[in-house]
Coordinates of C-alpha atoms and ligand atoms in Angstrom, one line a residue:
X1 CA 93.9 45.5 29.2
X2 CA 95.3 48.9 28.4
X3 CA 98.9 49.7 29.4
X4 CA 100.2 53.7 30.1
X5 CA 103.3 55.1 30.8
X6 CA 103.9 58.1 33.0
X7 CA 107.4 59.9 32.5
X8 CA 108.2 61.4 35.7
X9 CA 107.3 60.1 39.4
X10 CA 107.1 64.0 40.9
X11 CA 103.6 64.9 42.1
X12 CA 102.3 65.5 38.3
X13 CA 103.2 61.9 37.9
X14 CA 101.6 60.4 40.5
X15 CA 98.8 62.7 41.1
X16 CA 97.6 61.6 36.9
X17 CA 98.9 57.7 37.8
X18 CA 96.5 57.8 41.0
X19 CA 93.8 59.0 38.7
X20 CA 93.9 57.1 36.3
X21 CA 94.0 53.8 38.3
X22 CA 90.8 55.4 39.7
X23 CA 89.6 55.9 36.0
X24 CA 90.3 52.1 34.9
X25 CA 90.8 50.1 38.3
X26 CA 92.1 46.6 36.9
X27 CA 91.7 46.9 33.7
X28 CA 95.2 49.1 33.1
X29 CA 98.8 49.0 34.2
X30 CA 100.7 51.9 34.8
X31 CA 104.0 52.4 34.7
X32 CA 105.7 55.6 36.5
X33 CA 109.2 55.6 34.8
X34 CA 111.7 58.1 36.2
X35 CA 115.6 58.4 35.8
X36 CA 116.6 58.2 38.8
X37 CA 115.9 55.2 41.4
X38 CA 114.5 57.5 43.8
X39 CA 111.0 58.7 43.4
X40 CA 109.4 62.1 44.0
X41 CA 111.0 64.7 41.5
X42 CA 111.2 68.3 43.0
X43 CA 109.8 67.3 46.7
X44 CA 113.1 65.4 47.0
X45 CA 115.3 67.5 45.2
X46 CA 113.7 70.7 44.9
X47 CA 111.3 71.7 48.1
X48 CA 113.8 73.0 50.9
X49 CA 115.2 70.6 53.3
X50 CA 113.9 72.5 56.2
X51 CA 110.2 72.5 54.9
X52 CA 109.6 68.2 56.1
X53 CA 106.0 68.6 56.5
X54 CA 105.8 69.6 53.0
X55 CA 107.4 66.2 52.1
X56 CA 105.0 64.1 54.2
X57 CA 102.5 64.3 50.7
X58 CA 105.1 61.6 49.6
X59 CA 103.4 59.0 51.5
X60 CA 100.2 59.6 49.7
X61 CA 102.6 58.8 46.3
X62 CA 103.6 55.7 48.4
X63 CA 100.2 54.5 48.4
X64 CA 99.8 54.8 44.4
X65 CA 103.0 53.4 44.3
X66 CA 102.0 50.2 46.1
X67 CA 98.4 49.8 43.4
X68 CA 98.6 46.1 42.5
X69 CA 98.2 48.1 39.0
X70 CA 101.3 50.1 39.8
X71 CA 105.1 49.9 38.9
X72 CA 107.6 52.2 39.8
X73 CA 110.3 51.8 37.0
X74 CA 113.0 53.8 38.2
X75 CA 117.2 54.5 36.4
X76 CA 115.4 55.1 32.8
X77 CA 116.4 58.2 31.2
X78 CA 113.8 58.5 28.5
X79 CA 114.9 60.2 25.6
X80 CA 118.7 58.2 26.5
X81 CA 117.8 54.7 27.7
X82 CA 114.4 54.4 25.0
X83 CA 112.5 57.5 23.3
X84 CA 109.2 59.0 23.4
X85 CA 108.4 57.7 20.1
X86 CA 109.2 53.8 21.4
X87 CA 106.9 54.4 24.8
X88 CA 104.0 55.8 22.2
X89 CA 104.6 52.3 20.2
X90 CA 104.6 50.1 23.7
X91 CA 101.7 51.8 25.8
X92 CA 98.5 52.8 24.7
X93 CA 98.7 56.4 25.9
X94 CA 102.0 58.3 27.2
X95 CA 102.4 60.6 29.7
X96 CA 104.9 63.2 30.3
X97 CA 105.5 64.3 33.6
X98 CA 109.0 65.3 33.4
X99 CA 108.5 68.6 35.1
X100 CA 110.8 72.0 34.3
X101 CA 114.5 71.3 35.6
X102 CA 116.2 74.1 33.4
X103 CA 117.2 77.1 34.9
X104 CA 116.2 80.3 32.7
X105 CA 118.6 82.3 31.8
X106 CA 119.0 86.0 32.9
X107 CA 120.8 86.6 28.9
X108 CA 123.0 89.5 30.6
X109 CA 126.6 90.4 30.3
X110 CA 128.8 88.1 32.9
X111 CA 126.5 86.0 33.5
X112 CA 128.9 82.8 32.7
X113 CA 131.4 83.9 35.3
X114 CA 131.7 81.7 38.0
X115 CA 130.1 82.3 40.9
X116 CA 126.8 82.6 39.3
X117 CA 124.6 79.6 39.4
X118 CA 120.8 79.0 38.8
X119 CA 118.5 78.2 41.4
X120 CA 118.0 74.6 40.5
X121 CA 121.6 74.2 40.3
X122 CA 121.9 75.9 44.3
X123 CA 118.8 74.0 45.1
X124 CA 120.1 70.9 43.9
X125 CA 122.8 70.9 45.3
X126 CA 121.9 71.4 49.1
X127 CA 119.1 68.8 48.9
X128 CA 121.3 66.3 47.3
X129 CA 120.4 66.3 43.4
X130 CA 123.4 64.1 41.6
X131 CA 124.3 66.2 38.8
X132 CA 125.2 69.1 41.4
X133 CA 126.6 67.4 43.9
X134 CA 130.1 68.8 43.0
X135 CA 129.0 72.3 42.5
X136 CA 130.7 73.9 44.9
X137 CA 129.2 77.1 45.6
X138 CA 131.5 80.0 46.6
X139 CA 130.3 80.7 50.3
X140 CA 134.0 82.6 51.1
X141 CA 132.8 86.1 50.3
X142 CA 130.2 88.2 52.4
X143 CA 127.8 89.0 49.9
X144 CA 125.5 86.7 47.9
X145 CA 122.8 87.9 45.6
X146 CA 119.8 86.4 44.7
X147 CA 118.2 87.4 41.6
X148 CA 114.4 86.9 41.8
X149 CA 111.1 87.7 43.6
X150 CA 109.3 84.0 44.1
X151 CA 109.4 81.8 47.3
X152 CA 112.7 79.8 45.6
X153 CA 114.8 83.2 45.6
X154 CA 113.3 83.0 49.5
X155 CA 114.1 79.2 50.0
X156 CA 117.8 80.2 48.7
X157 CA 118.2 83.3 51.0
X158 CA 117.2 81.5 54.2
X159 CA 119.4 78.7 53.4
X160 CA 122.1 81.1 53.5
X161 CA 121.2 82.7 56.0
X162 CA 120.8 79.9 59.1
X163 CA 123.1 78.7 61.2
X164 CA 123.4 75.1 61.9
X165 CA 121.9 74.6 65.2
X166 CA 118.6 75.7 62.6
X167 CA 118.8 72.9 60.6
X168 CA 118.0 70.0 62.8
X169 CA 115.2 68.2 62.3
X170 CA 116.1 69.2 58.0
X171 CA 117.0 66.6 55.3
X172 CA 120.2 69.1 53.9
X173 CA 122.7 67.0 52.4
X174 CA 125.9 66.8 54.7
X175 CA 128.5 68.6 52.2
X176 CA 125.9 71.5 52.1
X177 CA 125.7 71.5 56.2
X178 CA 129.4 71.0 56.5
X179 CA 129.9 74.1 53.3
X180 CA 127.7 76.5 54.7
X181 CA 129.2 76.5 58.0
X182 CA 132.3 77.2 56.9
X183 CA 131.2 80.0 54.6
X184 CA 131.1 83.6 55.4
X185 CA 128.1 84.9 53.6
X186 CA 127.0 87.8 56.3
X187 CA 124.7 89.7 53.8
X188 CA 122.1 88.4 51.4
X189 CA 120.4 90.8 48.5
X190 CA 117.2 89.8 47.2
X191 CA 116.9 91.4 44.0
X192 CA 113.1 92.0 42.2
X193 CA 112.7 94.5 38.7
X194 CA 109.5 95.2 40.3
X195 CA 108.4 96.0 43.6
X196 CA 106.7 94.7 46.6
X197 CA 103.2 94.4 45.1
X198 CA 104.5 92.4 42.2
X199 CA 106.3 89.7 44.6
X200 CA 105.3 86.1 43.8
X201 CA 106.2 85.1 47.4
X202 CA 103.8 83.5 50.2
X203 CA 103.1 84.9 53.6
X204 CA 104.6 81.2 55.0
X205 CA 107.8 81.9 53.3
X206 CA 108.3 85.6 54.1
X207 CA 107.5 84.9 57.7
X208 CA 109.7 82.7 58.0
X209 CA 112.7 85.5 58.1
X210 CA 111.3 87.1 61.0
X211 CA 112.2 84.2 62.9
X212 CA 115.9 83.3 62.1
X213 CA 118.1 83.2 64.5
X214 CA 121.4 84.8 63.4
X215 CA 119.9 87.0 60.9
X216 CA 117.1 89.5 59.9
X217 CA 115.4 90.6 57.1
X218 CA 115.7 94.4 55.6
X219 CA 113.1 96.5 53.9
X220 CA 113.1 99.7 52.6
X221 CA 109.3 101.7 53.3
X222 CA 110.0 103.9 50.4
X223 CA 109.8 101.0 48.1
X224 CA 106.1 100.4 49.0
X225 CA 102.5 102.2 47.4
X226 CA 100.9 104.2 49.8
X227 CA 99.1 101.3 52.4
X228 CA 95.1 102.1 51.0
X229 CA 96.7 100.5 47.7
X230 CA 96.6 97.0 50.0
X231 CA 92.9 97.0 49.5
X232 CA 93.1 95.9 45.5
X233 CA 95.0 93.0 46.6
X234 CA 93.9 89.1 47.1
X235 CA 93.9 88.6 51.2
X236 CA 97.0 85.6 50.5
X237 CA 99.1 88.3 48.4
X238 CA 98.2 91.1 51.0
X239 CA 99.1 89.2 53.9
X240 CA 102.5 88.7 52.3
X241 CA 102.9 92.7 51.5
X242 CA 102.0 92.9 55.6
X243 CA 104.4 90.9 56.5
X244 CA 106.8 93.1 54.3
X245 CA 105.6 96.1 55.1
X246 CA 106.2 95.2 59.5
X247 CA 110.0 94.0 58.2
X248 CA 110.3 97.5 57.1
X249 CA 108.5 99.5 60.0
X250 CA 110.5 96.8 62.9
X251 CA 113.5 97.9 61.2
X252 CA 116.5 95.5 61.0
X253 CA 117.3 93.6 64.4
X254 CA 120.7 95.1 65.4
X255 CA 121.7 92.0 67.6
X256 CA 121.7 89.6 64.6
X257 CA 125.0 89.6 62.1
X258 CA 123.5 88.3 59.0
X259 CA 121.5 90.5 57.0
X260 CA 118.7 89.6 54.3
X261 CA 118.3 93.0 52.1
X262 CA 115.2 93.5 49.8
X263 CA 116.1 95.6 46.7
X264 CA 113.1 96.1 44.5
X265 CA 112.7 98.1 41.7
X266 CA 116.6 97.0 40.7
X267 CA 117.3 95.2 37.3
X268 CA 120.6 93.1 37.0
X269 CA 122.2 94.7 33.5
X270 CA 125.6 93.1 34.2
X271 CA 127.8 90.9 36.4
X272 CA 131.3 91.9 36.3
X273 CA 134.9 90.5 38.1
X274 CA 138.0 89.4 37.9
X275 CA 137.9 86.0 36.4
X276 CA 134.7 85.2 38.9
X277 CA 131.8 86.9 39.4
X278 CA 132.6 89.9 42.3
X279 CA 129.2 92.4 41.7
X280 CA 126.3 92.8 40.2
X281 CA 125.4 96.3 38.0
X282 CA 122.1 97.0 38.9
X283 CA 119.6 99.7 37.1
X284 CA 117.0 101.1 39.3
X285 CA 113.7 100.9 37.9
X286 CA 110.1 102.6 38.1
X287 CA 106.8 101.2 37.0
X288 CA 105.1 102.2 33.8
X289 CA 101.4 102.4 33.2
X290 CA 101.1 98.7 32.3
X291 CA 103.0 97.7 35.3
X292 CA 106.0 96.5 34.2
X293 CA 109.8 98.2 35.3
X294 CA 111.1 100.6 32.7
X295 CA 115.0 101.8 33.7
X296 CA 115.2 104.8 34.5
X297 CA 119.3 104.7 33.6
X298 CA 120.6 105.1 37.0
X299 CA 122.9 102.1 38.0
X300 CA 124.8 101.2 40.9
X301 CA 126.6 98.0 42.3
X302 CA 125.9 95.2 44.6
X303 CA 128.8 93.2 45.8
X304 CA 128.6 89.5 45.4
X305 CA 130.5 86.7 45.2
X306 CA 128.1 84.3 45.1
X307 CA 124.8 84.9 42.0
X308 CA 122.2 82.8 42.5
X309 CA 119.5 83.4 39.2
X310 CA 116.0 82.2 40.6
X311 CA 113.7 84.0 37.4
X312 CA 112.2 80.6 36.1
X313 CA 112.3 77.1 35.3
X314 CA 112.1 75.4 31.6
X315 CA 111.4 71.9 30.4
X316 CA 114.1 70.4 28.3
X317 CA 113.5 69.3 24.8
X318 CA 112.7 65.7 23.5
X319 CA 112.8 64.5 20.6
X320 CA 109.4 64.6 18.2
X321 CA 107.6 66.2 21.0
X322 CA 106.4 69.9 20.1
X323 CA 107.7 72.7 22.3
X324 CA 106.1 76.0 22.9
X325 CA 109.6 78.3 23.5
X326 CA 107.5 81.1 25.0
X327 CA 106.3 79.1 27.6
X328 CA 109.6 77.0 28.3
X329 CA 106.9 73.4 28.0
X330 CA 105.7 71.1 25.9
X331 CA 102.7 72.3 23.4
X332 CA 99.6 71.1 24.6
X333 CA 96.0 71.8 24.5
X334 CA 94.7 71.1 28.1
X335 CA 97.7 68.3 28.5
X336 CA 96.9 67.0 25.1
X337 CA 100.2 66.7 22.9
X338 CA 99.0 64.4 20.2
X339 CA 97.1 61.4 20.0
X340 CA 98.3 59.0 22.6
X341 CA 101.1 61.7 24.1
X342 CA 99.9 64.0 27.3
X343 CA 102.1 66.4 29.3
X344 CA 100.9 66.9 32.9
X345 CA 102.4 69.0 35.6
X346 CA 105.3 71.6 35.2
X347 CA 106.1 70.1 31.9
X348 CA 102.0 70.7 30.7
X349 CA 101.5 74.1 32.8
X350 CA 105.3 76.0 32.8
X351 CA 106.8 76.3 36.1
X352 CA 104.2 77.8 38.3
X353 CA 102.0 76.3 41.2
X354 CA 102.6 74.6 44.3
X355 CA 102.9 70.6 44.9
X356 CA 99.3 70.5 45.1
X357 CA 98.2 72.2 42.1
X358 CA 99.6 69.1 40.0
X359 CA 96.2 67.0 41.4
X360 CA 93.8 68.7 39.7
X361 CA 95.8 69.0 36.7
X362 CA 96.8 65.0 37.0
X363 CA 93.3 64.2 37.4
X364 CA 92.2 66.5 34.6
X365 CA 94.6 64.8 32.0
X366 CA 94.2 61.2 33.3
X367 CA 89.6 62.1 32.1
X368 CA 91.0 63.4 28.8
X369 CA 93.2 60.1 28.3
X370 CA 89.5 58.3 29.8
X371 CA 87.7 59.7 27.3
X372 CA 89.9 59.0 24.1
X373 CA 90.5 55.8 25.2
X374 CA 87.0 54.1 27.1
X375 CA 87.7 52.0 30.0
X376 CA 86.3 48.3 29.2
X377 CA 87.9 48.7 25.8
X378 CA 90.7 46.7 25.0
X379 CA 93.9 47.4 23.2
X380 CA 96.5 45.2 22.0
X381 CA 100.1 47.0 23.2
X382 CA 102.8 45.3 25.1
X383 CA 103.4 47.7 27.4
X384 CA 105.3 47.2 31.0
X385 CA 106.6 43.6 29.5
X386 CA 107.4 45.2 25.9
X387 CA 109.3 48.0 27.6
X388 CA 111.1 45.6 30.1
X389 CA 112.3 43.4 26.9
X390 CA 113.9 46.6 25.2
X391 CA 115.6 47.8 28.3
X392 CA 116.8 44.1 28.4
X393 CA 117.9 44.0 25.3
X394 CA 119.9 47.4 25.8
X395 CA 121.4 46.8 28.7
X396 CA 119.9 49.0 31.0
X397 CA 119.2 47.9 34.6
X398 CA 115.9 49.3 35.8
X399 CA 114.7 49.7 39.3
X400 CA 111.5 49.0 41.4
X401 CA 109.6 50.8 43.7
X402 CA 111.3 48.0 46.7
X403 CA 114.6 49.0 45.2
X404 CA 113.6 52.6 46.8
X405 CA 112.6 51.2 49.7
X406 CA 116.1 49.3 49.9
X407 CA 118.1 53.2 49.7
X408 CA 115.4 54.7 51.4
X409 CA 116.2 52.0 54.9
X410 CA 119.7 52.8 54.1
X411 CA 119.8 56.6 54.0
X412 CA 117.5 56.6 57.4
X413 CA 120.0 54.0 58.7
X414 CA 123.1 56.6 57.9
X415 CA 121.1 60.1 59.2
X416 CA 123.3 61.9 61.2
X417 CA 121.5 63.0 64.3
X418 CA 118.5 65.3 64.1
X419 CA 118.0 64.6 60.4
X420 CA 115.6 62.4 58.7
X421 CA 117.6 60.9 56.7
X422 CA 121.2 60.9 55.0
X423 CA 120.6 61.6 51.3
X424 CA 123.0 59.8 48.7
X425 CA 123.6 62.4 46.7
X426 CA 125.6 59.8 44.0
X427 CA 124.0 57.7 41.2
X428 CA 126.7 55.1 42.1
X429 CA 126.1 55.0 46.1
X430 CA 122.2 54.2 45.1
X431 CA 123.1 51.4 42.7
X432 CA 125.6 50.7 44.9
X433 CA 123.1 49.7 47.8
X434 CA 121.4 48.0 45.4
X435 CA 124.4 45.6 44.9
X436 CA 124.8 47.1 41.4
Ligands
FAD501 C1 113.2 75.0 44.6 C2 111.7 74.7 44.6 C3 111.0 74.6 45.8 C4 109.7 74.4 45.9 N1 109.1 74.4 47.1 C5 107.7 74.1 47.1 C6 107.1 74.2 48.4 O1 107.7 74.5 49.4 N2 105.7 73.9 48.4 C7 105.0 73.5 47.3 O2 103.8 73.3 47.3 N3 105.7 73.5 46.1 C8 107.0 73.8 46.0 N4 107.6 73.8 44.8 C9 106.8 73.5 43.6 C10 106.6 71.9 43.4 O3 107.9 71.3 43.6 C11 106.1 71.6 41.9 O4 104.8 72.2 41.8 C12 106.1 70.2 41.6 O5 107.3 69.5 42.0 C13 106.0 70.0 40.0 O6 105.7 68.6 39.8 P1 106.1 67.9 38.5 O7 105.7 66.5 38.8 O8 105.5 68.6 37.3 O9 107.7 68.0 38.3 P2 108.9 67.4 39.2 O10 108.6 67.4 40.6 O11 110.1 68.2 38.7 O12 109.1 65.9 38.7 C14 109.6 65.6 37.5 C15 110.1 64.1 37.5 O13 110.5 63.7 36.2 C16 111.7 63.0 36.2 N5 112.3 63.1 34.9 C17 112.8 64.3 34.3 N6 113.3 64.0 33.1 C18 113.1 62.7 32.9 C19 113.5 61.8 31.8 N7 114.0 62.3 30.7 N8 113.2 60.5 31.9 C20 112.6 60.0 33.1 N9 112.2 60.8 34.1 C21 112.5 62.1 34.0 C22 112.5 63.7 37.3 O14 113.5 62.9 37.8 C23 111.4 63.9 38.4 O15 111.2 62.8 39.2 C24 109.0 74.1 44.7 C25 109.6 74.1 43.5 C26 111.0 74.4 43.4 C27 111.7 74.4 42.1

């Protein structure tokens, strides 16, 4: 029998758990370990509330979940509760799957002020993420910024910019619902250093804000190359650039109050306020030959009183496992750490790719583990029964996959009308339910 660990139960997890149950049928156990009792990583807490066909992949992880050679070991904070170095002793291979939670950082003056918060901490907070449940965003103000060009900086904007009537049928957390209707956010800047070409945003995404009800998008036509530069582009990213290009041609819809304002070619050098963040200095920037935005010394301000960064995700640090800094993930060749140790996912790749560009990358790591270690051989670790005597022995309470199922019943059994579900956004209220 061989025994594996996975650390992390997002779609990296159990795309590379699926595979390699395929790879070794009953002759393995796996166990997905995660640190919170509820599975899933960033399609719970990251992917946007209003986006629940997205989440329906989940039921695919169910299935792996439910593998006789399975086991969801949830409330284990490896590299707190037990460390890499103890899962490489217990399990014969170990793989990290812990995906990118850190937000980058712009490294500009102000940026600690509050008001300005990182994409995952927004995100996390509105889709019900524990360590942000009391962040507390400040809606008050009419101007937010968001400070990026990718499809989270979109996610972000449009959750700003609905009213609530659009978010039926969403899994938004209630304090989010209940916050953003009371706010007064009536104008939303997207800021990019770059310009339209060099989004990293899908058509889905961008055509999205045509269709909101209370507000409308607004592009500027000078910002984009003359149209025969389209050509050059792949047919995804010029569809996007289309869809842009019609925003700025429709012009803004007059009959809707809430505004979503494109700013390309604008480069955050400052964030400046009285005790909380009340503008951004922007410098307006052109390309240079290579392509990337050179200032051209010309500032000006955007008002905001809500920041959100969205420029990047990293992976945090563990202990003995090699980190490449430049890429914000562990150091791997092909998802190879060291013998025994595999990254998969965000955590392998840096944050980039949707939910399911972790499958081929799960499936690729899970051969590589197949081919160091030969199905039919056997191997003489404790695994799943080693690891269950340590967290014994240290007094930490794990979870099952059925413990899931338990707050999973009992957040559909609290949904509010016209939502899926009520999330418990509290370590406590899960292990409550759990009789904890
Ligand atoms: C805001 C946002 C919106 C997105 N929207 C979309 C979308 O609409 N469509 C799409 O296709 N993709 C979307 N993505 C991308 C998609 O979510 C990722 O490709 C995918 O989640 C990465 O998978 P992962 O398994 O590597 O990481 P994650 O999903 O982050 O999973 C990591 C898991 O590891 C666990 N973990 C972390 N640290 C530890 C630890 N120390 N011990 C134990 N467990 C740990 C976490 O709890 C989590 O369960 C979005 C991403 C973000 C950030």
């Amino acid at each position: 029998m061989r025994h594996f660990a996975v650390v992390g139960s997002g779609p990296a997890g159990f795309y590379t758990a699926e595979a390699l149950g395929k790879a070794y049928g009953e002759a393995a156990r796996i166990d997905i370990i995660d640190r919170y009792p509820v599975p899933y990583g960033l399609i719970r807490f990251g992917v946007a509330p209003d986006h629940q066909s997205l989440k329906a992949v989940s039921k695919r992880y169910d299935q792996v979940a439910a593998g006789e050679s399975v086991r969801f070991v949830g409330n284990v904070n490896v590299g707190e509760d037990v460390s890499v170095a103890e899962l490489t002793d217990l399990y014969d291979a170990v793989i990290l799957a812990i995906g990118a939670p850190h937000d980058r950082k712009l490294g500009i003056p102000g940026e600690e002020l509050p008001g300005v918060v990182g994409s995952a901490e927004f995100v996390g907070w509105y889709n019900g993420h524990p360590d942000f449940a009391g962040l507390s965003p400040p809606l008050d103000g009419t101007h937010a910024a968001v400070i990026g060009n990718g499809n989270v900086a979109l996610d972000c904007a449009r959750i700003l910019s609905k009213n609530r009537h659009e978010f039926e049928g969403s899994d938004i957390v209630g304090h989010a619902l209940e916050a953003l209707e009371r706010g007064s956010i009536e104008t939303v800047t997207i800021l990019g250093r770059r310009g339209p070409h060099q989004i990293s945003m899908t058509p889905k995404e961008l055509g999205e804000l045509g269709h909101l009800e209370i507000a409308t998008p607004v592009v500027d036509a000078a910002d984009f190359p003359p149209l025969e530069a389209d050509q050059a582009l792949e047919p995804g990213h010029r569809k996007s650039i289309t869809i842009l290009r019609d925003f700025a041609s429709a012009g803004p819809d007059a009959s809707k109050r809430k505004r979503i304002v494109f700013d390309f070619f604008a480069k955050p050098v400052r964030i400046e306020g009285d005790g909380k963040a009340e503008r951004l200095i922007v410098e307006r920037t052109v390309l240079d030959e290579s392509g990337a935005a050179k200032g051209t010394g010309e500032t000006y301000e955007v008002p905001a009183s809500l920041i959100v960064t969205s420029i990047g995700y990293q992976t945090p640090r563990m202990e003995g496992v090699p980190y490449d800094q430049r890429g914000g993930k562990f150091a791997n060749e092909q998802g190879k750490i060291a013998d025994g140790l595999y990254a998969v996912g965000w955590a392998r790749r840096g944050p980039t790719g949707t939910i399911g560009t972790n499958r081929p990358d799960g499936y690729e790591v899970a051969e590589h583990v197949a081919t160091a270690i030969p199905a039919g051989s056997d191997g003489d670790r404790p695994g799943g029964a080693g690891l269950d005597a340590l967290l014994q022995e240290r007094g930490v309470r794990a979870t099952s996959f059925d413990d899931w199922r338990a707050i999973e019943a009992a957040e559909i059994a609290a949904a509010r009308p016209g939502s899926p579900r009520e999330k418990f956004v509290r370590h406590g209220d899960w292990l409550k339910i759990l009789g904890r």
